[in-house]
Structures are given as C-alpha cells and as structure tokens.
Amino acid sequence: EVTTRGIEGGLAARRGWFRADANVTTIASFERVPDGLGGLLPERRAAHVPTWTGGALVGAELPTGTGASLALRAGGTRRMYTTDAAFQPATKKLAPYGVLTLRVSQKLFGHAEAYAGVENLADAKYATHFGNTLFDRDYPAPGRSLFGGASVRW
C-alpha cells in the first residue's frame, strides 16, 4: 500500500529572445508493507522514490535563428530498504544530485534545426539506480557526454 502526498509548481517567462522556466515537485510517498503475520508494518518513506525533483532552464533565441540554453535537472535522496550481513533491516540511500545540460542550436531552413550540446556539463558523479543488495555498487549515471543532431518539424 503506497500513498503519495506532494506539491508541484512551476514558473515560466518569455520576453523577446529570452526564455526562463523552472519547476519543482516535492513528493512524500509512504508505504506500508506486510509484516509476514497478516498485518502491516508502520508507515515508512517509499523506496526508490526521490524526496523531491526539480528543473530549471534559461535560454535565448536570437533573430538569426541561433539558440542556446542551460538546463538544470535535480533530484533528492532515494531510499532502498534491505538487510545487512546479519539479515537485520538496513536502509541504503542515494545522495541528491544535480545535472547541468548546455545546448546550442541553429535554424537551417524552414522548419529544420541542427543542435549540439553537453549533458552533465560539470561531470557530476551520481546514481539514480541502486545495486541489488546493500553491498552491491549502485549503477552510476553517465559522466559528461556530448550529443548532437538535427530535427525537422512540419
């Protein structure tokens, strides 16, 4: 049995060639799990759910069709309930994280655009997925990486 209580909010502004967006979601998910005797254990924070998530973007698009943006994606602590070597209850946590993405683009013709960028600009070391047990290494997210492409809209 899982219950979720939270608040979500956002703000956006655009003026001429400048754009700014921000959003935050605070999540309080709680779970009650079976105790093995037909009842439920006391309520605790739900596993694998970040305590909060958020994002922000600042960007500009010039009259020449050149655009640039800097985005932040972030998440709060995640918990995993498991057992230790003596089979006693234990809680494993993933730390909060923040990742910056820089993107530049250029309109080519009509509805076509080319873009390139850097994901995880600061090369932050973080994980969003747990290992299988208390002693397993968590699955690290990719470090700094480059991306690029083109898109056509019609």
PDB file of C-alpha atoms in Angstrom:
ATOM      1  CA  GLU A   1       0.000   0.000   0.000  1.00  0.00           C
ATOM      2  CA  VAL A   2       1.570   3.294  -1.132  1.00  0.00           C
ATOM      3  CA  THR A   3       0.233   6.793  -0.574  1.00  0.00           C
ATOM      4  CA  THR A   4       1.689   9.919  -2.125  1.00  0.00           C
ATOM      5  CA  ARG A   5       1.319  13.477  -0.925  1.00  0.00           C
ATOM      6  CA  GLY A   6       3.068  16.345  -2.642  1.00  0.00           C
ATOM      7  CA  ILE A   7       3.118  19.764  -4.206  1.00  0.00           C
ATOM      8  CA  GLU A   8       4.091  20.708  -7.735  1.00  0.00           C
ATOM      9  CA  GLY A   9       4.762  24.204  -9.009  1.00  0.00           C
ATOM     10  CA  GLY A  10       6.233  25.929 -11.981  1.00  0.00           C
ATOM     11  CA  LEU A  11       7.042  29.316 -13.400  1.00  0.00           C
ATOM     12  CA  ALA A  12       7.773  30.383 -16.968  1.00  0.00           C
ATOM     13  CA  ALA A  13       8.694  33.704 -18.537  1.00  0.00           C
ATOM     14  CA  ARG A  14       9.439  34.795 -22.099  1.00  0.00           C
ATOM     15  CA  ARG A  15      10.404  38.229 -23.262  1.00  0.00           C
ATOM     16  CA  GLY A  16      11.649  38.790 -26.773  1.00  0.00           C
ATOM     17  CA  TRP A  17      14.524  36.374 -27.374  1.00  0.00           C
ATOM     18  CA  PHE A  18      14.912  35.397 -23.668  1.00  0.00           C
ATOM     19  CA  ARG A  19      13.206  32.421 -22.006  1.00  0.00           C
ATOM     20  CA  ALA A  20      13.238  31.073 -18.425  1.00  0.00           C
ATOM     21  CA  ASP A  21      11.386  28.099 -16.931  1.00  0.00           C
ATOM     22  CA  ALA A  22      11.513  26.452 -13.512  1.00  0.00           C
ATOM     23  CA  ASN A  23       9.593  23.634 -11.827  1.00  0.00           C
ATOM     24  CA  VAL A  24       9.774  21.831  -8.512  1.00  0.00           C
ATOM     25  CA  THR A  25       7.905  18.782  -7.300  1.00  0.00           C
ATOM     26  CA  THR A  26       8.066  17.745  -3.671  1.00  0.00           C
ATOM     27  CA  ILE A  27       6.919  14.200  -3.175  1.00  0.00           C
ATOM     28  CA  ALA A  28       6.217  12.486   0.084  1.00  0.00           C
ATOM     29  CA  SER A  29       5.463   8.874  -0.802  1.00  0.00           C
ATOM     30  CA  PHE A  30       4.858   6.475   2.052  1.00  0.00           C
ATOM     31  CA  GLU A  31       4.367   2.730   2.060  1.00  0.00           C
ATOM     32  CA  ARG A  32       3.078   0.100   4.431  1.00  0.00           C
ATOM     33  CA  VAL A  33       4.422  -3.381   3.801  1.00  0.00           C
ATOM     34  CA  PRO A  34       3.241  -6.767   5.093  1.00  0.00           C
ATOM     35  CA  ASP A  35       4.818  -7.919   8.349  1.00  0.00           C
ATOM     36  CA  GLY A  36       4.644 -11.608   7.386  1.00  0.00           C
ATOM     37  CA  LEU A  37       1.974 -12.252  10.035  1.00  0.00           C
ATOM     38  CA  GLY A  38      -1.041 -10.970   8.108  1.00  0.00           C
ATOM     39  CA  GLY A  39      -0.635  -7.340   9.231  1.00  0.00           C
ATOM     40  CA  LEU A  40       1.235  -4.275   8.052  1.00  0.00           C
ATOM     41  CA  LEU A  41       4.409  -2.673   9.378  1.00  0.00           C
ATOM     42  CA  PRO A  42       4.298   1.014  10.413  1.00  0.00           C
ATOM     43  CA  GLU A  43       4.317   3.564   7.595  1.00  0.00           C
ATOM     44  CA  ARG A  44       7.755   4.498   6.155  1.00  0.00           C
ATOM     45  CA  ARG A  45       9.030   6.532   3.204  1.00  0.00           C
ATOM     46  CA  ALA A  46       8.518   4.667  -0.047  1.00  0.00           C
ATOM     47  CA  ALA A  47      11.547   3.003  -1.601  1.00  0.00           C
ATOM     48  CA  HIS A  48      13.217   4.178  -4.826  1.00  0.00           C
ATOM     49  CA  VAL A  49      11.255   7.471  -4.946  1.00  0.00           C
ATOM     50  CA  PRO A  50      13.235  10.736  -4.737  1.00  0.00           C
ATOM     51  CA  THR A  51      12.114  13.061  -1.948  1.00  0.00           C
ATOM     52  CA  TRP A  52      11.892  15.887  -4.493  1.00  0.00           C
ATOM     53  CA  THR A  53      12.636  16.625  -8.123  1.00  0.00           C
ATOM     54  CA  GLY A  54      13.218  19.912  -9.885  1.00  0.00           C
ATOM     55  CA  GLY A  55      14.393  21.531 -13.022  1.00  0.00           C
ATOM     56  CA  ALA A  56      15.177  24.930 -14.458  1.00  0.00           C
ATOM     57  CA  LEU A  57      16.043  26.252 -17.880  1.00  0.00           C
ATOM     58  CA  VAL A  58      17.401  29.578 -19.068  1.00  0.00           C
ATOM     59  CA  GLY A  59      17.718  30.160 -22.772  1.00  0.00           C
ATOM     60  CA  ALA A  60      17.774  32.603 -25.606  1.00  0.00           C
ATOM     61  CA  GLU A  61      16.935  32.505 -29.302  1.00  0.00           C
ATOM     62  CA  LEU A  62      18.362  35.312 -31.395  1.00  0.00           C
ATOM     63  CA  PRO A  63      16.684  36.724 -34.523  1.00  0.00           C
ATOM     64  CA  THR A  64      19.419  34.979 -36.572  1.00  0.00           C
ATOM     65  CA  GLY A  65      17.959  31.596 -35.532  1.00  0.00           C
ATOM     66  CA  THR A  66      20.816  30.796 -33.152  1.00  0.00           C
ATOM     67  CA  GLY A  67      19.679  29.474 -29.790  1.00  0.00           C
ATOM     68  CA  ALA A  68      21.369  28.500 -26.546  1.00  0.00           C
ATOM     69  CA  SER A  69      20.077  27.109 -23.262  1.00  0.00           C
ATOM     70  CA  LEU A  70      21.381  25.936 -19.914  1.00  0.00           C
ATOM     71  CA  ALA A  71      19.189  23.468 -18.042  1.00  0.00           C
ATOM     72  CA  LEU A  72      19.401  22.016 -14.523  1.00  0.00           C
ATOM     73  CA  ARG A  73      17.785  18.691 -13.588  1.00  0.00           C
ATOM     74  CA  ALA A  74      17.927  17.633  -9.950  1.00  0.00           C
ATOM     75  CA  GLY A  75      16.557  15.019  -7.565  1.00  0.00           C
ATOM     76  CA  GLY A  76      16.538  14.413  -3.826  1.00  0.00           C
ATOM     77  CA  THR A  77      17.544  11.438  -1.695  1.00  0.00           C
ATOM     78  CA  ARG A  78      16.262   7.958  -2.624  1.00  0.00           C
ATOM     79  CA  ARG A  79      16.000   5.063  -0.165  1.00  0.00           C
ATOM     80  CA  MET A  80      16.166   1.301  -0.529  1.00  0.00           C
ATOM     81  CA  TYR A  81      15.173  -0.989   2.326  1.00  0.00           C
ATOM     82  CA  THR A  82      17.200  -4.171   2.533  1.00  0.00           C
ATOM     83  CA  THR A  83      19.054  -6.325   5.066  1.00  0.00           C
ATOM     84  CA  ASP A  84      22.661  -6.260   6.223  1.00  0.00           C
ATOM     85  CA  ALA A  85      25.084  -9.217   6.515  1.00  0.00           C
ATOM     86  CA  ALA A  86      23.353 -10.333   9.734  1.00  0.00           C
ATOM     87  CA  PHE A  87      19.936 -10.173   7.980  1.00  0.00           C
ATOM     88  CA  GLN A  88      18.926  -7.157  10.054  1.00  0.00           C
ATOM     89  CA  PRO A  89      16.855  -4.382   8.430  1.00  0.00           C
ATOM     90  CA  ALA A  90      19.037  -1.711   6.807  1.00  0.00           C
ATOM     91  CA  THR A  91      18.421   1.398   4.708  1.00  0.00           C
ATOM     92  CA  LYS A  92      20.616   2.304   1.755  1.00  0.00           C
ATOM     93  CA  LYS A  93      20.467   5.866   0.395  1.00  0.00           C
ATOM     94  CA  LEU A  94      21.374   7.547  -2.870  1.00  0.00           C
ATOM     95  CA  ALA A  95      22.516  11.136  -2.425  1.00  0.00           C
ATOM     96  CA  PRO A  96      20.729  14.109  -4.003  1.00  0.00           C
ATOM     97  CA  TYR A  97      22.116  15.192  -7.371  1.00  0.00           C
ATOM     98  CA  GLY A  98      22.060  17.991  -9.923  1.00  0.00           C
ATOM     99  CA  VAL A  99      22.974  17.793 -13.610  1.00  0.00           C
ATOM    100  CA  LEU A 100      23.586  20.705 -15.996  1.00  0.00           C
ATOM    101  CA  THR A 101      22.958  20.490 -19.743  1.00  0.00           C
ATOM    102  CA  LEU A 102      24.198  23.069 -22.229  1.00  0.00           C
ATOM    103  CA  ARG A 103      22.554  23.090 -25.680  1.00  0.00           C
ATOM    104  CA  VAL A 104      23.095  25.272 -28.758  1.00  0.00           C
ATOM    105  CA  SER A 105      21.040  25.227 -31.922  1.00  0.00           C
ATOM    106  CA  GLN A 106      20.808  26.859 -35.322  1.00  0.00           C
ATOM    107  CA  LYS A 107      17.765  27.059 -37.596  1.00  0.00           C
ATOM    108  CA  LEU A 108      18.829  25.891 -41.015  1.00  0.00           C
ATOM    109  CA  PHE A 109      15.873  26.483 -43.326  1.00  0.00           C
ATOM    110  CA  GLY A 110      12.114  26.362 -42.961  1.00  0.00           C
ATOM    111  CA  HIS A 111      11.399  24.023 -40.090  1.00  0.00           C
ATOM    112  CA  ALA A 112      14.842  22.352 -39.876  1.00  0.00           C
ATOM    113  CA  GLU A 113      17.267  22.801 -36.994  1.00  0.00           C
ATOM    114  CA  ALA A 114      20.715  21.461 -36.092  1.00  0.00           C
ATOM    115  CA  TYR A 115      21.722  21.210 -32.439  1.00  0.00           C
ATOM    116  CA  ALA A 116      24.591  20.083 -30.229  1.00  0.00           C
ATOM    117  CA  GLY A 117      25.319  20.115 -26.526  1.00  0.00           C
ATOM    118  CA  VAL A 118      26.948  18.741 -23.433  1.00  0.00           C
ATOM    119  CA  GLU A 119      24.993  16.642 -20.921  1.00  0.00           C
ATOM    120  CA  ASN A 120      26.295  16.592 -17.322  1.00  0.00           C
ATOM    121  CA  LEU A 121      28.430  19.647 -18.021  1.00  0.00           C
ATOM    122  CA  ALA A 122      30.070  19.593 -14.557  1.00  0.00           C
ATOM    123  CA  ASP A 123      30.795  15.826 -14.839  1.00  0.00           C
ATOM    124  CA  ALA A 124      28.873  15.150 -11.603  1.00  0.00           C
ATOM    125  CA  LYS A 125      29.254  11.670 -10.079  1.00  0.00           C
ATOM    126  CA  TYR A 126      25.805  10.400  -9.108  1.00  0.00           C
ATOM    127  CA  ALA A 127      23.474   7.416  -9.312  1.00  0.00           C
ATOM    128  CA  THR A 128      19.721   7.145  -9.761  1.00  0.00           C
ATOM    129  CA  HIS A 129      19.501   3.316  -9.558  1.00  0.00           C
ATOM    130  CA  PHE A 130      20.532   1.095  -6.663  1.00  0.00           C
ATOM    131  CA  GLY A 131      22.675  -2.025  -6.817  1.00  0.00           C
ATOM    132  CA  ASN A 132      20.814  -5.253  -5.965  1.00  0.00           C
ATOM    133  CA  THR A 133      21.894  -5.507  -2.317  1.00  0.00           C
ATOM    134  CA  LEU A 134      23.355  -3.372   0.455  1.00  0.00           C
ATOM    135  CA  PHE A 135      26.852  -4.384  -0.645  1.00  0.00           C
ATOM    136  CA  ASP A 136      26.448  -4.022  -4.431  1.00  0.00           C
ATOM    137  CA  ARG A 137      27.720  -0.913  -6.137  1.00  0.00           C
ATOM    138  CA  ASP A 138      24.986   1.432  -7.311  1.00  0.00           C
ATOM    139  CA  TYR A 139      24.618   1.951 -11.049  1.00  0.00           C
ATOM    140  CA  PRO A 140      26.434   5.198 -11.863  1.00  0.00           C
ATOM    141  CA  ALA A 141      24.890   7.681 -14.273  1.00  0.00           C
ATOM    142  CA  PRO A 142      26.960   8.657 -17.314  1.00  0.00           C
ATOM    143  CA  GLY A 143      29.594  11.336 -16.888  1.00  0.00           C
ATOM    144  CA  ARG A 144      29.985  14.295 -19.198  1.00  0.00           C
ATOM    145  CA  SER A 145      28.764  13.402 -22.672  1.00  0.00           C
ATOM    146  CA  LEU A 146      28.257  15.149 -25.990  1.00  0.00           C
ATOM    147  CA  PHE A 147      25.150  14.973 -28.132  1.00  0.00           C
ATOM    148  CA  GLY A 148      24.043  16.420 -31.428  1.00  0.00           C
ATOM    149  CA  GLY A 149      21.529  16.022 -34.186  1.00  0.00           C
ATOM    150  CA  ALA A 150      19.023  17.625 -36.455  1.00  0.00           C
ATOM    151  CA  SER A 151      15.263  17.894 -36.395  1.00  0.00           C
ATOM    152  CA  VAL A 152      12.574  18.791 -38.894  1.00  0.00           C
ATOM    153  CA  ARG A 153       9.056  19.801 -37.864  1.00  0.00           C
ATOM    154  CA  TRP A 154       6.038  20.073 -40.098  1.00  0.00           C
TER     155      TRP A 154
END
